[in-house]
Structure formats: C-alpha cells, structure tokens
Amino acid sequence: MTDTTTKTPQALIPLPAKAARYGTAAAALATAASTFLAWTWTDEFPGDLTVTGYPGGLQVLTLIGALLTLLLVLSGLGTRGLRWLTPGGSTAPTLLFALGTLGTTGYTMGAISASLGGTANLEPGAWIAGITALATTLLALGIPADVKDDEATRPWARFRNTLKAPPARPSATTLPAWVEILIIAVTFGIALYVFTYGIDTEYGELFVGYLILVLFGGTALTKSGLITRITTLTNKHRTIALTAAFVAAAAFPFTQTNDTYTNVAANILVFATVALGLNVVVGLAGLLDLGYVAFLGVGAYAAALVSGSADSTIGVHFPFWAAVLTGAGASLLFGVLIGAPTLRLRGDYLAIVTLGFGEIFRITMNNLDGQSGPDVTNGPNGIANIPDLVIFGFDFGETHTVLGVDLGRFANYYLLMLFFTIIVVTVFRRAGASRIGRAWVAIREDETAARAMGINAFRLKLLAFALGASLAGMAGAVQGHIQYSVTPDQYVFVENAPPNSAFLLAAVILGGMGTVSGPLIGAALLYLIPAKLQFIGDYQLLLFGVALVLLMRFRPEGLIADRRKKLEFHDTGQLDIPEQTSLPGTATTAPTKAGA
C-alpha cells in the first residue's frame, strides 16, 4: 500500500533553511546600512533625514530593528554566545523583528510622502531601505518554523504556525549569582533607556515609529523565551529585582536636560499609582468600579483644602504628611460610605452604581460654590494656588543640583511620587500574598463558593474597596500639589485626558489584572499615547476602542499576565488527561480533556 501522505512545509516560503537564514542576515545588514543614506531631500520632515553618513530620527529605529533582526538570525545559526537569547526558538522572534522593521520603514516612507506631497520626495536611500526591509521579511518567512504542524496547509495557517514558539528551554548551565544579578541590572538599564526614548520623542511621527518597533519587538522577545528567562531570574532574586527597578526609575530625572518630559513622567506615576490601587479592587477582589477616579478627586480636594492655599475656604495649613493622611483618610471614609450600601450588588449592577457615584462627586464639587450649595470647593473654579511643598527645608518648587544635575520642580515631584509608588507597590504585594488577598481571589473567582467555605465576602469586599480608595486618595494629595489646582472637570468618566475612570480601568485590563507591573505598564502606555499623538484627538476614543477589541481577541489576559490568567484564557495542555493503558481483555480508554 502506497503512503500518499505528504509533509507540509514548515516554512511559508519553501527555501533551504540555511539559505533563508543567511539571506535574512544579509538583507537585515543591508537595511541597517541604508539608514546611513539620505531618505529625503528636505529637512522639512522632522528629524532631518537628508544627511548621508549617520542616521537620524526614524532612521535610528529602522537601524535598531535591523540590527536586532540580524542578532536573532545569528542566534538561530547557533553562533556562540547568542543562543542564550532565544531559548524558545529563533524563527518567530526573527520574523516579528523583521515585520517591525518593515512596519517602521514603511510608515516613515508613507509619512514623508504624506507630509511633503508625494513619493517624489523620497531619496534612493529610502527606497533601498524599503526594498531591503521587505526582502528581510520575505526571507524570514522561508526559515523553518520552531513548532511543527502538519495540519497547517493553508497560507494563513502556515503563517500563524511560523509565529508560534515552543516553551523556553531551561538554561543548560547554572550562572553564578553575581552574573544573574548583573543580567537583572542590565535588563532594567535597557528598560530605562527604552522608556526614556519614548518619553523624549519630540514629534508624533517618531513616537508612532517607536510604538511599532516596541510592539513587534516586545512580542518577539516574548516568543524567543528571553522574557521568560529574565522573569525566572527576577523571581529568584525578587528583592534585588525590585530594588533595581526603582533605582532605574529614580535615575530617569538625571537623564533629562529640562522639566518638559519629567512633567509627563510625574503624571504617568500618578496615573500608574492610582491604577495599581484600582487593581486591588478589580484585579484581586473582582469588583467592577467605573467611578474610581472620584476617590482620586476626594483625596485631592481634601488635601487641597488643608494645604494653605489662598483659595481654600477652610484657611488651614497642615504639614505635608498630615495633608496626605487627610486625603487618604477622606477617600477611605468615602469608600466605606459608598461601599457599605452598594457592595451587596454584583457585576453590572455594581458597575452602574459606582459610575453614578463618580458623576455625583463631580456634580457635587461643581455645586459647592456658595450659590447652588455651601461655599466649600469654589465650584467650577476649584481650589487654585496650592503652594509647593517644603519638607525638611527642601522646597519642591525650586531647582536643586544633585550629583551635578539640575533637578527642576517636576523632577522633585517625580521623585516624591516614586516614593509613594513604592509604598503602593509594597501594600499591593503584601495584601495579595496575605490570607486576605487569597480570600479576595476566591471571591473574584466564585463568590458563592467562597461564601460556602466560610469567607465573609461582604466584609472583605468592603475592605478591598476602602483600601483601594485610600491609595487613590494618597495619590490625589500629591497630584493637587503637582498641578497647582484641583477642579471638578479633572475627575470625569472619559471626556478628558487620563487619569479618568475609563482609562484607569483600561490600564488595569491592558497591563494585566492582579499583577504589579501590569497596571504600571498599561498606565504608561495609555498616558503617553494621547500625550504624544495629539493629532488623533477627535479619533482618540475610536482608536482606543479598536485597541481594546484587538487586545481582547489576541491577548485577553493583558500584556503582563499571571499564571492563573494564562490558564484561564489559553489552552496550555495542563488540564489534559493522559491516555490510559488498557489491560488485557479490556477496552482502551480514549484520551479526553478535563471538562469535555
């Protein structure tokens, strides 16, 4: 009997494996070389891409993408010292970096043509870059996939199979502890550089190219298994990793020459800290809160009223620590008052009630103007002229020279906000790992089952609500001093720029519910994108909705997912029941899946 079964090619484009890899390497090298040529004839396009001899602007991103593609190809060829970069296989990450380089280069060519009036404004260097980037991608499609799948017969199925990667292999050698710590330090140093580059982008086109490369690059590093390997090291040296992360964050102001982008970073920290507080409510306890920004406003107003502002109707001036405690205490009180009658609701009903609370807070602050109600908050004008902080003689409103670097007002507040972020991260980690945290997770997964096991669900949900509210109030106390004023229109559901309730919830979901780093990354992305891409103003919510739909389709667990979410949203094979070996005279039990 003739076997007519044919093996499906493991590459989308049938090429000899070595030829495909060497061709990809050569094309990536050519793409990198093309960035040293002029891409346009006029410096009217931002970044001045007219210079021959060194890259500038968006050319730098193409150069980085091409060199990283080359590095991964060499890793796939077994080059000594580079195999450590791809413990999960090199095909998928190589293709993803090639696609990111092609996307950045293609976007640059399109942006030049659109802003200058046609493709006639492209110099030969741009065409060479586009052609070689396309060749890199096509040749990368000829590299055999890391995961074999004989059922992938159609082109789209074979392309998706090329993007699959097997689980990362454990390191064959045990590294000395000092080497592992050095790797952690270098990793956070690179992360600081990438974050700083994104904040320091001076125009929208450069930030779009940065987003394209970071999106594909981050996915590529995840597929390569390198992120998993780094995560293993950080879990092994958890305290050192957290210290390195905050040291890298504290170094950010020292990389800036002025306060323009430090202001952005300070507001990102406020947004991220509030998102981490919401993560207690949503990520751990599973309570859908759509009015969480109101607790930020309660803390900001309470601290502003006792800050010594000339516009304060109370006329008192507390020390900063007392003002922070006032803001956190006021938010905690409101959390208990709002949570006590409403937390007996679940799901959508709770979401509607909390959304109403957020709007009631904003309207109430508007009406406490002396005409519609008592004169407490100055109505729509809010509380302005909040003085700068002075702690132990250190005036946060003045420029100070530290280690030879001038730190301006926003750099001072950035470092102060980083201190409060450390407090919130510590509280979140301790709470999540405690007995109460495990009870919150049990309530989130199945409240009825948790009650049956003896958990007082209402009391623990109220505790989560109060803790999340107090953390938001603490951040609000600092926010009021950073912005000099608090007004009701800062605390809405979605109309203005972040932080607002919709974007806070999105930051938690985008980053990864129940994790520490997830909301921090999600908040940074959701604050930076509207701040940098102001030209999308009218389409901001449309693009935001499209991004959420794509996220729910391709990565519902968020960018940084814990183990529980990975098991919930993806078939990992851990629930498979192994095939039973039949005994003589008995039928063979077919393999099944749990829950089938």
XYZ file of C-alpha atoms in Angstrom:
596
model
C 0.000 0.000 0.000
C 1.416 3.368 -1.036
C 1.589 6.119 1.538
C 0.243 9.246 -0.127
C 0.722 11.447 2.919
C 2.914 14.465 2.217
C 4.606 16.541 4.829
C 3.566 20.145 4.993
C 6.470 22.558 4.554
C 7.296 24.150 7.893
C 8.114 27.497 6.254
C 5.645 29.711 4.437
C 8.081 30.217 1.550
C 9.886 26.969 0.638
C 13.614 27.742 0.771
C 16.634 25.800 2.031
C 16.890 26.551 5.742
C 20.472 27.810 5.715
C 19.908 29.846 2.567
C 16.893 31.511 4.173
C 18.817 32.344 7.354
C 21.904 33.678 5.573
C 19.707 35.616 3.157
C 17.763 37.151 6.041
C 21.014 38.138 7.733
C 22.362 39.747 4.556
C 19.105 41.647 3.917
C 18.968 42.857 7.531
C 22.553 44.089 7.254
C 21.679 45.908 4.029
C 18.688 47.524 5.750
C 20.929 48.738 8.547
C 23.400 50.159 6.002
C 20.591 52.015 4.183
C 19.946 54.153 7.275
C 23.275 55.894 6.628
C 21.906 57.245 3.327
C 19.622 60.246 2.822
C 15.923 59.349 2.751
C 14.566 62.713 1.631
C 15.944 65.889 0.095
C 14.489 68.476 2.502
C 14.767 68.975 6.247
C 11.094 69.989 6.435
C 10.282 66.452 7.543
C 11.005 66.131 11.304
C 14.281 64.502 12.195
C 16.276 65.800 9.203
C 16.647 62.625 7.117
C 18.720 64.424 4.496
C 22.157 63.672 5.934
C 24.363 60.975 4.442
C 26.752 59.367 6.872
C 24.751 58.928 10.069
C 21.098 58.103 10.786
C 18.656 60.441 12.453
C 15.059 60.422 13.636
C 13.087 57.467 12.348
C 16.176 56.073 10.627
C 17.549 55.196 14.071
C 14.522 52.980 14.736
C 14.999 51.153 11.430
C 18.683 50.696 12.256
C 17.871 49.237 15.701
C 15.227 46.912 14.264
C 17.547 45.657 11.515
C 20.448 45.020 13.908
C 18.214 43.132 16.348
C 16.860 41.047 13.463
C 20.438 40.246 12.462
C 21.266 39.317 16.060
C 18.374 36.854 16.254
C 19.270 35.305 12.902
C 22.805 34.707 14.132
C 21.344 33.173 17.287
C 19.338 30.781 15.107
C 22.508 29.839 13.246
C 23.994 28.666 16.539
C 26.515 31.473 16.922
C 28.421 31.013 20.159
C 27.213 33.273 22.942
C 23.982 34.290 21.178
C 21.962 31.113 21.626
C 21.121 32.290 25.154
C 18.929 34.989 23.570
C 16.471 32.508 22.034
C 15.764 29.663 24.469
C 12.312 29.238 22.906
C 13.385 29.254 19.245
C 14.566 31.929 16.832
C 12.184 31.792 13.846
C 9.193 33.583 15.365
C 11.228 36.403 17.007
C 13.282 36.900 13.829
C 10.143 37.234 11.726
C 8.494 39.571 14.233
C 11.511 41.886 14.375
C 11.660 41.826 10.574
C 7.973 42.801 10.455
C 8.583 45.571 12.996
C 11.479 46.930 10.932
C 9.377 46.765 7.777
C 6.474 48.491 9.540
C 8.670 51.310 10.849
C 10.384 51.795 7.488
C 7.121 51.663 5.545
C 5.481 54.100 7.933
C 8.410 56.507 7.551
C 8.169 56.391 3.760
C 4.418 56.961 3.954
C 4.781 59.832 6.424
C 7.391 61.540 4.231
C 5.157 61.193 1.174
C 2.062 62.427 3.029
C 3.687 65.430 4.715
C 5.809 66.581 1.763
C 3.373 65.869 -1.037
C 4.195 62.597 -2.789
C 6.734 59.825 -3.263
C 8.874 62.145 -5.390
C 10.261 63.449 -2.105
C 11.856 60.076 -1.310
C 15.575 59.785 -1.975
C 17.149 56.484 -3.184
C 18.188 55.665 0.393
C 14.527 55.386 1.434
C 13.717 53.059 -1.479
C 16.730 50.895 -0.655
C 15.598 50.706 2.971
C 12.045 49.753 1.978
C 13.159 47.080 -0.501
C 15.724 45.517 1.820
C 13.296 45.552 4.779
C 10.710 43.787 2.602
C 13.356 41.287 1.455
C 14.290 40.624 5.094
C 10.682 39.783 5.916
C 10.178 37.549 2.870
C 13.401 35.641 3.519
C 12.453 35.268 7.194
C 9.263 33.572 6.011
C 11.488 30.925 4.443
C 13.054 29.903 7.753
C 11.511 26.665 9.097
C 9.067 27.210 11.947
C 10.077 26.354 15.509
C 6.832 24.413 16.015
C 5.979 21.688 13.501
C 2.339 21.383 12.491
C 1.496 19.079 9.593
C -2.128 20.270 9.702
C -1.141 23.799 8.701
C -1.770 23.579 4.960
C -3.274 26.945 4.043
C -1.001 30.014 3.738
C -2.621 31.853 6.652
C -2.396 28.770 8.889
C 1.238 28.289 7.932
C 1.965 31.960 8.645
C 0.372 31.681 12.103
C 2.364 28.496 12.685
C 5.554 30.415 11.847
C 4.724 32.848 14.653
C 4.378 30.064 17.222
C 7.182 29.298 19.628
C 7.748 26.304 21.908
C 8.192 26.755 25.677
C 11.534 28.277 26.593
C 14.168 25.704 27.390
C 15.809 25.978 30.814
C 19.383 27.162 30.779
C 21.836 24.296 30.346
C 24.340 25.944 32.671
C 23.906 27.445 36.108
C 25.164 31.008 36.171
C 26.951 32.455 39.202
C 24.754 34.640 41.391
C 26.719 37.793 40.536
C 26.191 37.168 36.800
C 22.445 36.760 37.315
C 22.329 39.997 39.299
C 24.343 41.731 36.575
C 21.854 40.493 33.944
C 18.981 41.890 36.022
C 20.750 45.260 36.332
C 21.461 45.418 32.582
C 17.852 44.477 31.819
C 16.449 47.329 33.887
C 19.039 49.680 32.409
C 17.818 48.802 28.915
C 14.215 49.209 30.064
C 15.073 52.686 31.389
C 16.630 53.616 28.046
C 13.612 52.382 26.062
C 11.183 54.230 28.355
C 13.269 57.411 28.240
C 13.458 57.258 24.450
C 9.665 57.013 24.228
C 9.051 59.969 26.546
C 11.717 62.101 24.860
C 10.279 61.709 21.333
C 9.830 65.254 20.082
C 7.196 64.711 17.382
C 4.299 62.384 16.663
C 5.842 60.585 13.682
C 8.820 59.449 15.749
C 6.545 58.213 18.537
C 4.429 56.188 16.078
C 7.559 54.519 14.717
C 8.693 53.880 18.292
C 5.347 52.226 19.110
C 5.513 49.986 16.036
C 9.009 48.754 16.842
C 8.287 48.301 20.568
C 5.073 46.385 19.830
C 6.723 43.915 17.472
C 9.950 43.839 19.486
C 8.210 43.096 22.768
C 6.230 40.282 21.141
C 9.412 38.932 19.564
C 11.301 38.850 22.860
C 8.347 37.096 24.472
C 8.274 34.483 21.708
C 12.028 33.982 21.965
C 11.685 32.897 25.591
C 14.107 35.594 26.735
C 11.416 37.378 28.774
C 10.582 34.081 30.488
C 14.238 33.529 31.303
C 14.629 37.065 32.691
C 11.418 36.632 34.702
C 12.844 33.463 36.213
C 15.921 35.386 37.324
C 13.871 38.250 38.800
C 11.690 35.787 40.704
C 14.833 34.130 42.054
C 16.270 37.483 43.164
C 12.964 39.269 43.837
C 14.247 41.846 46.311
C 17.215 42.755 44.132
C 14.964 42.992 41.078
C 12.522 45.372 42.786
C 15.421 47.472 44.045
C 16.929 47.610 40.557
C 13.561 48.605 39.082
C 13.121 51.547 41.435
C 16.770 52.604 41.115
C 16.302 52.694 37.331
C 13.097 54.707 37.757
C 14.855 57.128 40.145
C 17.617 57.623 37.576
C 15.156 58.946 34.981
C 15.245 62.654 36.026
C 19.038 62.557 35.797
C 18.753 61.702 32.073
C 16.723 64.843 31.292
C 18.037 68.278 30.457
C 14.784 70.115 31.292
C 11.472 69.578 33.051
C 9.344 69.190 29.907
C 9.328 65.408 29.830
C 9.806 64.989 33.579
C 6.363 66.562 33.943
C 4.972 63.813 31.715
C 6.760 61.151 33.771
C 5.441 62.583 37.056
C 1.863 62.462 35.776
C 2.432 58.925 34.496
C 3.424 57.902 38.027
C 0.249 59.479 39.427
C -1.824 57.623 36.838
C 0.057 54.356 37.425
C -0.240 54.575 41.208
C -3.994 55.139 41.027
C -4.292 52.261 38.530
C -2.435 49.998 40.955
C -4.886 51.000 43.681
C -7.774 50.127 41.347
C -6.048 46.810 40.734
C -6.755 45.915 44.366
C -10.475 46.393 43.716
C -10.703 44.921 40.207
C -7.690 42.636 39.893
C -7.755 40.989 43.324
C -11.345 41.270 44.558
C -13.035 41.272 41.132
C -15.230 44.339 41.818
C -16.030 46.336 38.680
C -15.646 50.001 39.695
C -16.396 52.581 36.986
C -16.207 55.627 39.254
C -12.826 55.072 40.842
C -11.452 58.448 39.731
C -13.823 60.047 42.255
C -11.662 58.698 45.104
C -8.662 60.382 43.485
C -10.686 63.601 43.487
C -11.752 63.205 47.129
C -8.122 62.870 48.190
C -7.035 65.798 46.023
C -9.784 68.112 47.314
C -9.287 67.119 50.957
C -5.529 67.732 50.760
C -6.006 70.989 48.830
C -8.389 72.359 51.453
C -5.789 71.913 54.215
C -2.705 72.810 52.130
C -2.674 76.534 52.963
C -3.989 77.655 49.576
C -5.267 81.228 49.432
C -8.391 79.912 47.662
C -9.159 77.350 50.364
C -12.389 78.076 52.213
C -11.092 76.414 55.381
C -7.967 78.521 55.770
C -5.694 75.998 57.468
C -2.206 74.821 56.572
C -1.288 71.279 57.574
C 2.195 69.802 57.193
C 2.536 67.652 54.110
C 2.340 64.340 55.960
C -0.870 65.463 57.641
C -2.309 66.634 54.314
C -1.551 63.243 52.762
C -3.180 61.436 55.668
C -6.175 63.769 55.358
C -6.556 62.938 51.671
C -6.133 59.196 52.220
C -8.472 59.232 55.246
C -11.186 61.193 53.421
C -11.057 58.771 50.479
C -11.145 55.781 52.830
C -14.206 57.234 54.588
C -15.994 57.791 51.289
C -15.015 54.282 50.194
C -16.699 52.813 53.268
C -19.763 55.065 52.968
C -20.251 54.225 49.294
C -19.271 50.581 49.577
C -21.419 49.643 52.571
C -24.786 50.016 50.779
C -23.632 49.067 47.282
C -21.279 46.099 47.635
C -24.183 43.727 48.093
C -24.644 44.172 44.344
C -22.621 42.238 41.799
C -21.365 42.576 38.251
C -23.058 45.120 36.001
C -25.277 46.462 38.789
C -22.255 47.360 40.907
C -20.604 48.960 37.867
C -23.656 51.177 37.255
C -23.797 52.297 40.890
C -20.080 53.178 41.005
C -20.389 55.028 37.700
C -23.194 57.056 39.264
C -21.041 57.817 42.297
C -18.322 59.198 40.066
C -20.745 61.562 38.360
C -22.387 62.551 41.665
C -18.977 63.517 43.049
C -18.169 65.746 40.066
C -21.585 67.454 40.145
C -21.379 67.958 43.906
C -17.966 69.624 43.631
C -19.452 71.927 40.979
C -22.395 72.859 43.200
C -20.444 73.635 46.377
C -19.833 77.172 45.118
C -21.794 79.300 47.604
C -24.783 79.657 45.286
C -26.098 76.180 44.487
C -24.814 74.945 47.846
C -22.356 75.770 50.650
C -19.168 77.557 49.675
C -16.628 74.769 50.119
C -14.908 73.987 46.795
C -15.369 77.247 44.799
C -17.498 75.329 42.292
C -16.157 75.075 38.739
C -13.166 77.259 39.608
C -11.857 74.674 42.032
C -9.084 75.279 44.535
C -6.143 77.040 42.908
C -2.808 78.432 44.092
C -1.846 75.314 46.022
C 1.626 76.108 47.381
C 4.638 73.982 46.638
C 5.695 71.520 49.268
C 8.511 72.210 51.692
C 9.703 69.076 53.510
C 12.605 69.343 55.978
C 13.612 72.621 54.326
C 13.578 71.102 50.831
C 11.409 73.315 48.577
C 9.920 71.226 45.789
C 9.196 74.333 43.723
C 12.858 75.303 43.360
C 15.645 73.849 41.231
C 18.224 71.817 43.114
C 21.578 70.493 41.934
C 22.093 66.814 42.778
C 25.182 64.930 41.583
C 25.909 67.744 39.167
C 22.436 67.589 37.568
C 19.834 70.333 37.953
C 16.538 68.860 39.120
C 13.596 71.155 38.447
C 10.169 71.329 40.047
C 8.635 68.363 38.219
C 11.731 66.246 38.801
C 11.334 66.854 42.539
C 7.677 65.838 42.440
C 8.535 62.850 40.242
C 10.893 61.510 42.909
C 8.288 62.185 45.608
C 5.639 60.359 43.585
C 8.073 57.487 43.059
C 8.333 57.183 46.839
C 4.548 56.866 47.095
C 4.562 54.364 44.236
C 6.953 52.204 46.272
C 4.513 52.381 49.186
C 1.557 51.372 46.995
C 3.512 48.522 45.369
C 4.535 47.252 48.810
C 0.959 47.395 50.092
C -0.334 45.631 46.980
C 2.254 42.834 47.148
C 1.755 42.265 50.869
C -2.027 42.329 50.565
C -2.057 40.000 47.565
C 0.163 37.432 49.273
C -1.735 37.525 52.556
C -4.637 35.428 53.739
C -6.963 38.314 52.933
C -5.531 38.515 49.405
C -6.207 34.835 48.809
C -9.742 35.358 50.072
C -10.164 38.240 47.602
C -9.066 35.971 44.758
C -11.525 33.305 45.912
C -14.339 35.875 45.886
C -13.287 37.049 42.425
C -13.316 33.527 41.011
C -16.596 32.362 42.603
C -18.244 34.357 45.364
C -20.858 31.686 46.089
C -18.190 29.016 46.586
C -16.166 31.420 48.740
C -19.173 32.039 50.983
C -19.724 28.290 51.251
C -16.151 27.942 52.515
C -16.846 30.379 55.344
C -15.427 33.593 53.831
C -17.216 36.778 54.878
C -17.482 38.125 51.336
C -19.156 41.437 52.170
C -16.631 42.435 54.820
C -13.659 41.531 52.617
C -15.108 43.329 49.585
C -15.647 46.417 51.729
C -12.045 46.146 52.925
C -10.803 45.989 49.309
C -12.971 48.977 48.397
C -11.659 51.004 51.336
C -8.013 50.074 50.722
C -8.230 50.919 47.021
C -9.938 54.242 47.829
C -7.285 55.235 50.400
C -4.460 54.515 47.936
C -6.176 56.698 45.327
C -6.656 59.468 47.897
C -2.967 59.390 48.790
C -2.029 59.816 45.103
C -4.602 62.608 44.760
C -2.961 64.554 47.590
C 0.303 64.651 45.620
C -1.449 65.307 42.294
C -3.014 68.515 43.621
C 0.409 69.931 44.503
C 1.898 68.899 41.139
C -0.840 70.657 39.163
C -1.222 73.668 41.492
C -5.014 73.277 41.454
C -7.916 70.839 41.579
C -11.109 71.367 39.571
C -14.204 69.174 39.065
C -13.572 68.648 35.344
C -10.387 66.698 36.153
C -12.427 63.815 37.562
C -14.785 62.586 34.862
C -15.527 59.212 33.331
C -13.916 59.572 29.908
C -14.130 63.056 28.363
C -10.668 64.414 29.131
C -7.137 63.042 29.150
C -6.092 60.405 31.688
C -6.416 59.785 34.540
C -10.160 59.175 34.249
C -12.280 56.209 35.238
C -12.403 54.592 31.793
C -8.657 54.848 31.208
C -7.866 53.703 34.744
C -9.881 50.525 34.231
C -8.353 50.076 30.778
C -4.841 50.424 32.241
C -5.536 47.561 34.653
C -7.018 45.333 31.934
C -4.400 46.220 29.337
C -1.478 45.706 31.692
C -2.796 42.580 33.380
C -5.202 42.268 36.303
C -3.786 41.065 39.589
C -0.142 41.837 38.721
C 2.166 44.576 39.979
C 3.960 45.593 36.786
C 0.907 45.219 34.519
C -1.035 48.347 35.590
C 2.218 50.352 35.683
C 2.955 49.478 32.041
C -0.674 49.889 30.991
C -0.903 53.314 32.624
C 2.350 54.448 30.990
C 1.087 53.442 27.530
C -2.380 54.954 27.965
C -0.947 58.252 29.210
C 1.847 58.539 26.669
C -0.195 57.757 23.561
C -2.731 60.634 23.935
C 0.031 62.982 25.144
C 2.305 62.268 22.185
C -0.279 61.753 19.421
C -2.329 64.882 19.901
C -3.229 64.935 16.207
C -5.575 61.961 16.771
C -7.677 63.979 19.215
C -11.069 63.506 17.526
C -10.382 59.818 16.880
C -8.860 59.038 20.262
C -11.839 57.106 21.644
C -12.365 55.268 18.346
C -8.761 54.070 18.274
C -8.950 53.288 21.968
C -11.977 51.050 21.359
C -10.319 49.297 18.419
C -7.224 48.644 20.530
C -9.329 47.108 23.309
C -11.143 44.843 20.830
C -7.823 43.642 19.401
C -6.447 43.116 22.896
C -9.439 41.030 23.947
C -9.101 38.981 20.777
C -5.378 38.253 20.815
C -4.270 38.724 24.444
C -7.248 38.790 26.812
C -5.044 38.214 29.860
C -3.224 41.538 29.328
C 0.361 42.397 28.496
C 1.671 41.038 31.814
C -0.380 38.036 32.878
C -0.152 35.914 35.991
C -0.244 32.125 35.835
C -3.940 31.930 36.711
C -4.943 34.159 33.786
C -2.811 32.204 31.340
C -4.568 29.004 32.370
C -7.952 30.701 32.132
C -7.603 32.219 28.679
C -5.292 29.792 26.883
C -5.173 26.044 26.333
C -1.839 25.180 27.915
C -2.388 21.405 27.929
C -2.082 21.263 31.726
C -5.660 20.019 32.050
C -5.206 17.155 29.602
C -5.876 13.664 30.967
C -3.202 11.262 29.744
C -4.146 8.242 27.695
C -4.877 5.149 29.803
C -3.036 1.945 29.038
C -5.516 -0.885 28.504
C -5.234 -4.151 30.376
C -5.605 -7.488 28.612
C -9.229 -8.115 27.789
C -10.335 -4.533 28.455
C -11.086 -1.639 26.135
C -8.610 1.187 25.709
C -9.745 4.445 27.249
C -9.531 7.281 24.738
C -7.686 10.390 25.814
C -10.007 13.118 26.971
C -9.775 16.639 28.290
C -10.993 17.768 31.624
C -14.352 19.427 31.268
C -15.097 17.728 27.935
